[in-house]
Amino acid sequence: MDETALLARIDSQLHSLHLPGALENYRQLQDGLTAPEEALSFLSAILAAELDSRELHRYARNLRAARFPVLKELGAFDFTALPSLPKAKIEELASCRFIPAHETVLFVGNPGTGKTHLLIALGLEAVRRGHRVRFVTAAALVNELLLARTELRVPRLLRQYAAFDLVLVDELGYVPFSREAAQLLFEFFSDRYERRAVALTTNLPFAQWPQVFLDEAMTVALLDRLTHRSHLILCNGESYRLRQSRPGARGSA
Ligand code: ADP
Ligand code: MG
């Protein structure tokens, strides 16, 4: 690399590392060096090592913070098992553009169709791209919210969740909520609405949401928020688990 290219590279490295003092001054410091190119190469290599190490640590930290129950990759997902699934759409979602756009992803369908797999796979892609992600089941989220309410710290809990660029809420609607729980969940989704991204899975067709959320008017408001600027992925088909366990199925004895 020639000197001009090296200087440009170091500028950008120092900028990425948030080292404005070094950025402002290093060019003067290298004036008068006998072998500036060698010195600049050395400096650039050190900065590259620091950038790599920070990224690796950030990735490991974000992966731990995400609390995925298991690791599921999009690459391990067999799209032929559920032909109605829009593969291109899911690949587009895996580019994670919906995250800075603060959009919502909804996986809706019957059990065993890979909703949780896809949810976690999206989350992993997001972590790889440097996003802060948190996985939580709807039941655990409700318990956290109820506990926070008794301890008068719902706003603090919402702020903690707001620190995550993407929250993955798994299994919404498997158990009916109390009125209080439904209200808190409504508060949770309203808080993130248009400010942060959410992806969730549910086995509940929208028509059945009022039964689970109890309050009709609130359910309409909730669905309105969740479906506005959202990506709806319908996962309806035969259960992958059942299919795998059927005699004669691939992988079974
Ligand atoms: P759901 O959340 O819709 O009930 P899961 O995502 O938990 O379904 O899927 C059940 C199991 O089957 C998981 O171990 C998942 O990895 C696997 N699975 C489901 N669909 C597929 C698929 N199309 N390709 C590969 N594995 C799948
Ligand atoms: Mg699931």
mmCIF file of C-alpha atoms in Angstrom, residues 1-250:
data_model
loop_
_atom_site.group_PDB
_atom_site.id
_atom_site.type_symbol
_atom_site.label_atom_id
_atom_site.label_comp_id
_atom_site.label_asym_id
_atom_site.label_seq_id
_atom_site.Cartn_x
_atom_site.Cartn_y
_atom_site.Cartn_z
ATOM 1 C CA MET A 1 0.000 0.000 0.000
ATOM 2 C CA ASP A 2 1.371 3.460 -0.795
ATOM 3 C CA GLU A 3 1.569 6.245 1.757
ATOM 4 C CA THR A 4 -1.668 7.982 0.701
ATOM 5 C CA ALA A 5 -3.653 4.761 0.901
ATOM 6 C CA LEU A 6 -2.128 3.919 4.277
ATOM 7 C CA LEU A 7 -3.000 7.359 5.649
ATOM 8 C CA ALA A 8 -6.601 6.971 4.468
ATOM 9 C CA ARG A 9 -6.819 3.512 6.034
ATOM 10 C CA ILE A 10 -5.411 4.714 9.363
ATOM 11 C CA ASP A 11 -7.793 7.699 9.355
ATOM 12 C CA SER A 12 -10.735 5.353 9.013
ATOM 13 C CA GLN A 13 -9.385 2.890 11.606
ATOM 14 C CA LEU A 14 -8.844 5.634 14.194
ATOM 15 C CA HIS A 15 -12.285 6.973 13.415
ATOM 16 C CA SER A 16 -13.871 3.527 13.958
ATOM 17 C CA LEU A 17 -11.956 3.111 17.190
ATOM 18 C CA HIS A 18 -13.176 6.505 18.419
ATOM 19 C CA LEU A 19 -9.687 7.880 18.905
ATOM 20 C CA PRO A 20 -10.132 11.515 17.797
ATOM 21 C CA GLY A 21 -6.972 12.779 19.521
ATOM 22 C CA ALA A 22 -4.808 10.261 17.751
ATOM 23 C CA LEU A 23 -6.594 10.976 14.472
ATOM 24 C CA GLU A 24 -5.898 14.677 14.760
ATOM 25 C CA ASN A 25 -2.229 14.320 15.591
ATOM 26 C CA TYR A 26 -0.691 11.219 14.104
ATOM 27 C CA ARG A 27 0.112 12.789 10.740
ATOM 28 C CA GLN A 28 2.343 15.410 12.356
ATOM 29 C CA LEU A 29 4.016 12.721 14.476
ATOM 30 C CA GLN A 30 4.942 10.719 11.406
ATOM 31 C CA ASP A 31 6.542 13.741 9.691
ATOM 32 C CA GLY A 32 10.278 13.393 9.723
ATOM 33 C CA LEU A 33 10.279 9.601 10.035
ATOM 34 C CA THR A 34 12.946 8.002 7.901
ATOM 35 C CA ALA A 35 10.718 5.127 6.769
ATOM 36 C CA PRO A 36 7.166 6.518 6.991
ATOM 37 C CA GLU A 37 5.621 3.746 4.936
ATOM 38 C CA GLU A 38 6.972 1.047 7.192
ATOM 39 C CA ALA A 39 5.865 2.927 10.304
ATOM 40 C CA LEU A 40 2.410 3.528 8.864
ATOM 41 C CA SER A 41 2.023 -0.119 7.891
ATOM 42 C CA PHE A 42 2.976 -1.131 11.406
ATOM 43 C CA LEU A 43 0.516 1.324 12.968
ATOM 44 C CA SER A 44 -2.269 0.226 10.643
ATOM 45 C CA ALA A 45 -1.659 -3.432 11.477
ATOM 46 C CA ILE A 46 -1.900 -2.683 15.215
ATOM 47 C CA LEU A 47 -5.158 -0.800 14.713
ATOM 48 C CA ALA A 48 -6.572 -3.626 12.570
ATOM 49 C CA ALA A 49 -5.758 -6.101 15.361
ATOM 50 C CA GLU A 50 -7.526 -3.904 17.906
ATOM 51 C CA LEU A 51 -10.593 -3.557 15.666
ATOM 52 C CA ASP A 52 -10.772 -7.325 15.112
ATOM 53 C CA SER A 53 -10.441 -8.069 18.801
ATOM 54 C CA ARG A 54 -13.145 -5.553 19.734
ATOM 55 C CA GLU A 55 -15.503 -7.014 17.174
ATOM 56 C CA LEU A 56 -14.910 -10.549 18.416
ATOM 57 C CA HIS A 57 -15.537 -9.524 22.018
ATOM 58 C CA ARG A 58 -18.632 -7.601 21.057
ATOM 59 C CA TYR A 59 -19.941 -10.613 19.151
ATOM 60 C CA ALA A 60 -19.304 -12.958 22.099
ATOM 61 C CA ARG A 61 -20.890 -10.459 24.516
ATOM 62 C CA ASN A 62 -23.971 -9.959 22.330
ATOM 63 C CA LEU A 63 -24.335 -13.698 21.780
ATOM 64 C CA ARG A 64 -24.382 -14.280 25.561
ATOM 65 C CA ALA A 65 -26.743 -11.350 26.124
ATOM 66 C CA ALA A 66 -29.186 -12.708 23.534
ATOM 67 C CA ARG A 67 -29.893 -15.785 25.713
ATOM 68 C CA PHE A 68 -30.843 -18.024 22.811
ATOM 69 C CA PRO A 69 -32.213 -21.313 24.222
ATOM 70 C CA VAL A 70 -30.490 -23.197 21.372
ATOM 71 C CA LEU A 71 -28.561 -22.072 18.317
ATOM 72 C CA LYS A 72 -30.442 -22.537 15.047
ATOM 73 C CA GLU A 73 -28.991 -21.413 11.738
ATOM 74 C CA LEU A 74 -30.858 -20.369 8.642
ATOM 75 C CA GLY A 75 -28.466 -22.606 6.718
ATOM 76 C CA ALA A 76 -29.814 -25.637 8.592
ATOM 77 C CA PHE A 77 -33.399 -24.815 7.658
ATOM 78 C CA ASP A 78 -34.897 -27.104 5.047
ATOM 79 C CA PHE A 79 -37.119 -24.913 2.889
ATOM 80 C CA THR A 80 -38.429 -27.889 0.948
ATOM 81 C CA ALA A 81 -40.187 -29.083 4.121
ATOM 82 C CA LEU A 82 -42.538 -26.106 3.987
ATOM 83 C CA PRO A 83 -42.888 -25.136 0.328
ATOM 84 C CA SER A 84 -45.401 -22.366 1.033
ATOM 85 C CA LEU A 85 -42.749 -20.457 2.981
ATOM 86 C CA PRO A 86 -41.472 -17.360 1.104
ATOM 87 C CA LYS A 87 -37.756 -18.202 1.019
ATOM 88 C CA ALA A 88 -36.666 -14.985 -0.699
ATOM 89 C CA LYS A 89 -38.557 -12.950 1.871
ATOM 90 C CA ILE A 90 -36.836 -14.763 4.729
ATOM 91 C CA GLU A 91 -33.437 -14.257 3.127
ATOM 92 C CA GLU A 92 -34.258 -10.577 2.777
ATOM 93 C CA LEU A 93 -35.167 -10.464 6.484
ATOM 94 C CA ALA A 94 -31.848 -12.146 7.281
ATOM 95 C CA SER A 95 -30.127 -9.077 5.835
ATOM 96 C CA CYS A 96 -31.519 -7.376 8.966
ATOM 97 C CA ARG A 97 -32.630 -4.181 7.249
ATOM 98 C CA PHE A 98 -35.855 -4.383 9.262
ATOM 99 C CA ILE A 99 -33.878 -3.696 12.435
ATOM 100 C CA PRO A 100 -32.788 -0.096 11.851
ATOM 101 C CA ALA A 101 -36.179 0.478 10.183
ATOM 102 C CA HIS A 102 -37.817 -0.539 13.508
ATOM 103 C CA GLU A 103 -40.144 -2.966 11.775
ATOM 104 C CA THR A 104 -41.876 -6.047 13.125
ATOM 105 C CA VAL A 105 -41.579 -9.639 11.939
ATOM 106 C CA LEU A 106 -44.424 -12.023 12.693
ATOM 107 C CA PHE A 107 -44.161 -15.788 12.274
ATOM 108 C CA VAL A 108 -47.677 -17.168 12.486
ATOM 109 C CA GLY A 109 -48.580 -20.824 12.138
ATOM 110 C CA ASN A 110 -49.226 -24.189 13.690
ATOM 111 C CA PRO A 111 -46.735 -25.980 15.990
ATOM 112 C CA GLY A 112 -43.637 -27.704 14.655
ATOM 113 C CA THR A 113 -43.362 -25.682 11.461
ATOM 114 C CA GLY A 114 -40.022 -24.070 12.303
ATOM 115 C CA LYS A 115 -41.171 -20.715 13.677
ATOM 116 C CA THR A 116 -38.801 -20.756 16.651
ATOM 117 C CA HIS A 117 -35.998 -22.042 14.420
ATOM 118 C CA LEU A 118 -36.475 -19.105 12.034
ATOM 119 C CA LEU A 119 -36.801 -16.643 14.905
ATOM 120 C CA ILE A 120 -33.491 -17.732 16.433
ATOM 121 C CA ALA A 121 -31.819 -17.846 13.007
ATOM 122 C CA LEU A 122 -32.830 -14.220 12.400
ATOM 123 C CA GLY A 123 -31.527 -13.317 15.849
ATOM 124 C CA LEU A 124 -28.178 -14.971 15.130
ATOM 125 C CA GLU A 125 -27.843 -13.068 11.867
ATOM 126 C CA ALA A 126 -28.568 -9.866 13.774
ATOM 127 C CA VAL A 127 -25.907 -10.633 16.395
ATOM 128 C CA ARG A 128 -23.422 -11.339 13.606
ATOM 129 C CA ARG A 129 -24.137 -7.931 12.177
ATOM 130 C CA GLY A 130 -23.364 -6.311 15.524
ATOM 131 C CA HIS A 131 -26.925 -5.764 16.734
ATOM 132 C CA ARG A 132 -27.930 -6.190 20.347
ATOM 133 C CA VAL A 133 -30.551 -8.933 20.485
ATOM 134 C CA ARG A 134 -32.604 -10.527 23.261
ATOM 135 C CA PHE A 135 -34.643 -13.721 23.032
ATOM 136 C CA VAL A 136 -37.500 -14.232 25.489
ATOM 137 C CA THR A 137 -40.590 -16.418 25.567
ATOM 138 C CA ALA A 138 -43.877 -14.573 25.894
ATOM 139 C CA ALA A 139 -44.521 -16.410 29.173
ATOM 140 C CA ALA A 140 -41.162 -15.352 30.641
ATOM 141 C CA LEU A 141 -41.672 -11.797 29.419
ATOM 142 C CA VAL A 142 -45.076 -11.640 31.096
ATOM 143 C CA ASN A 143 -43.562 -12.914 34.347
ATOM 144 C CA GLU A 144 -40.802 -10.312 34.158
ATOM 145 C CA LEU A 145 -43.374 -7.585 33.543
ATOM 146 C CA LEU A 146 -45.654 -8.743 36.367
ATOM 147 C CA LEU A 147 -42.743 -8.858 38.795
ATOM 148 C CA ALA A 148 -41.610 -5.425 37.657
ATOM 149 C CA ARG A 149 -45.103 -4.093 38.227
ATOM 150 C CA THR A 150 -45.219 -5.300 41.844
ATOM 151 C CA GLU A 151 -41.802 -3.730 42.346
ATOM 152 C CA LEU A 152 -42.891 -0.498 40.630
ATOM 153 C CA ARG A 153 -40.126 -0.706 38.030
ATOM 154 C CA VAL A 154 -41.961 -1.326 34.756
ATOM 155 C CA PRO A 155 -40.444 1.813 33.178
ATOM 156 C CA ARG A 156 -36.956 0.603 34.126
ATOM 157 C CA LEU A 157 -37.624 -2.837 32.626
ATOM 158 C CA LEU A 158 -38.890 -1.234 29.410
ATOM 159 C CA ARG A 159 -35.724 0.878 29.276
ATOM 160 C CA GLN A 160 -33.609 -2.245 29.710
ATOM 161 C CA TYR A 161 -35.382 -3.873 26.785
ATOM 162 C CA ALA A 162 -35.118 -0.670 24.750
ATOM 163 C CA ALA A 163 -31.338 -1.125 24.859
ATOM 164 C CA PHE A 164 -31.794 -4.145 22.560
ATOM 165 C CA ASP A 165 -32.103 -3.383 18.862
ATOM 166 C CA LEU A 166 -34.170 -6.526 18.376
ATOM 167 C CA VAL A 167 -36.327 -8.439 20.852
ATOM 168 C CA LEU A 168 -37.463 -11.921 19.831
ATOM 169 C CA VAL A 169 -40.692 -12.919 21.576
ATOM 170 C CA ASP A 170 -41.405 -16.620 21.206
ATOM 171 C CA GLU A 171 -44.748 -18.380 21.610
ATOM 172 C CA LEU A 172 -47.142 -15.531 22.042
ATOM 173 C CA GLY A 173 -50.632 -16.783 22.730
ATOM 174 C CA TYR A 174 -49.986 -20.330 23.888
ATOM 175 C CA VAL A 175 -51.451 -19.491 27.281
ATOM 176 C CA PRO A 176 -54.218 -16.986 27.925
ATOM 177 C CA PHE A 177 -53.087 -13.993 29.945
ATOM 178 C CA SER A 178 -54.672 -12.314 32.904
ATOM 179 C CA ARG A 179 -56.053 -8.873 32.145
ATOM 180 C CA GLU A 180 -53.087 -7.306 33.928
ATOM 181 C CA ALA A 181 -50.597 -9.405 31.965
ATOM 182 C CA ALA A 182 -52.276 -8.509 28.677
ATOM 183 C CA GLN A 183 -52.127 -4.829 29.576
ATOM 184 C CA LEU A 184 -48.426 -5.054 30.434
ATOM 185 C CA LEU A 185 -47.658 -6.840 27.170
ATOM 186 C CA PHE A 186 -49.568 -4.143 25.350
ATOM 187 C CA GLU A 187 -47.421 -1.571 27.141
ATOM 188 C CA PHE A 188 -44.291 -3.485 26.160
ATOM 189 C CA PHE A 189 -45.127 -3.604 22.451
ATOM 190 C CA SER A 190 -46.363 0.000 22.452
ATOM 191 C CA ASP A 191 -43.086 1.088 23.997
ATOM 192 C CA ARG A 192 -41.095 -0.519 21.174
ATOM 193 C CA TYR A 193 -43.522 0.479 18.427
ATOM 194 C CA GLU A 194 -41.668 2.493 15.748
ATOM 195 C CA ARG A 195 -38.666 2.862 18.063
ATOM 196 C CA ARG A 196 -37.174 -0.627 18.082
ATOM 197 C CA ALA A 197 -37.563 -3.849 16.112
ATOM 198 C CA VAL A 198 -39.521 -6.867 17.325
ATOM 199 C CA ALA A 199 -39.838 -10.370 15.900
ATOM 200 C CA LEU A 200 -42.323 -12.808 17.334
ATOM 201 C CA THR A 201 -43.860 -16.213 16.843
ATOM 202 C CA THR A 202 -47.430 -17.193 17.528
ATOM 203 C CA ASN A 203 -49.729 -20.118 16.846
ATOM 204 C CA LEU A 204 -52.714 -17.798 17.098
ATOM 205 C CA PRO A 205 -54.526 -16.614 13.989
ATOM 206 C CA PHE A 206 -55.251 -12.901 14.451
ATOM 207 C CA ALA A 207 -58.994 -13.609 14.785
ATOM 208 C CA GLN A 208 -58.323 -15.467 18.029
ATOM 209 C CA TRP A 209 -56.215 -12.767 19.673
ATOM 210 C CA PRO A 210 -59.117 -11.124 21.545
ATOM 211 C CA GLN A 211 -59.712 -14.405 23.421
ATOM 212 C CA VAL A 212 -56.136 -14.493 24.650
ATOM 213 C CA PHE A 213 -55.764 -10.803 25.336
ATOM 214 C CA LEU A 214 -59.270 -10.580 26.825
ATOM 215 C CA ASP A 215 -59.889 -6.937 26.023
ATOM 216 C CA GLU A 216 -61.231 -6.458 22.503
ATOM 217 C CA ALA A 217 -60.363 -2.770 22.126
ATOM 218 C CA MET A 218 -56.843 -3.287 23.419
ATOM 219 C CA THR A 219 -56.325 -6.278 21.138
ATOM 220 C CA VAL A 220 -57.324 -4.230 18.130
ATOM 221 C CA ALA A 221 -54.853 -1.525 19.182
ATOM 222 C CA LEU A 222 -52.136 -4.127 19.761
ATOM 223 C CA LEU A 223 -52.664 -5.822 16.407
ATOM 224 C CA ASP A 224 -52.670 -2.419 14.777
ATOM 225 C CA ARG A 225 -49.205 -1.696 16.187
ATOM 226 C CA LEU A 226 -47.826 -5.160 15.477
ATOM 227 C CA THR A 227 -49.024 -5.347 11.899
ATOM 228 C CA HIS A 228 -48.160 -1.791 10.891
ATOM 229 C CA ARG A 229 -44.818 -1.792 9.031
ATOM 230 C CA SER A 230 -44.539 -5.517 9.575
ATOM 231 C CA HIS A 231 -43.468 -8.629 7.735
ATOM 232 C CA LEU A 232 -45.949 -11.452 8.107
ATOM 233 C CA ILE A 233 -44.594 -14.954 7.514
ATOM 234 C CA LEU A 234 -47.247 -17.656 7.474
ATOM 235 C CA CYS A 235 -45.863 -21.003 8.612
ATOM 236 C CA ASN A 236 -48.698 -23.377 8.073
ATOM 237 C CA GLY A 237 -48.077 -26.975 7.196
ATOM 238 C CA GLU A 238 -47.195 -30.332 8.536
ATOM 239 C CA SER A 239 -45.174 -30.443 11.741
ATOM 240 C CA TYR A 240 -41.494 -31.029 10.977
ATOM 241 C CA ARG A 241 -41.119 -33.016 14.199
ATOM 242 C CA LEU A 242 -44.037 -35.328 13.366
ATOM 243 C CA ARG A 243 -42.772 -35.801 9.868
ATOM 244 C CA GLN A 244 -39.298 -36.711 11.156
ATOM 245 C CA SER A 245 -40.681 -39.204 13.653
ATOM 246 C CA ARG A 246 -42.951 -40.927 11.175
ATOM 247 C CA PRO A 247 -41.827 -44.487 10.294
ATOM 248 C CA GLY A 248 -39.868 -44.455 7.077
ATOM 249 C CA ALA A 249 -39.025 -40.774 7.414
ATOM 250 C CA ARG A 250 -35.523 -39.581 6.665
#
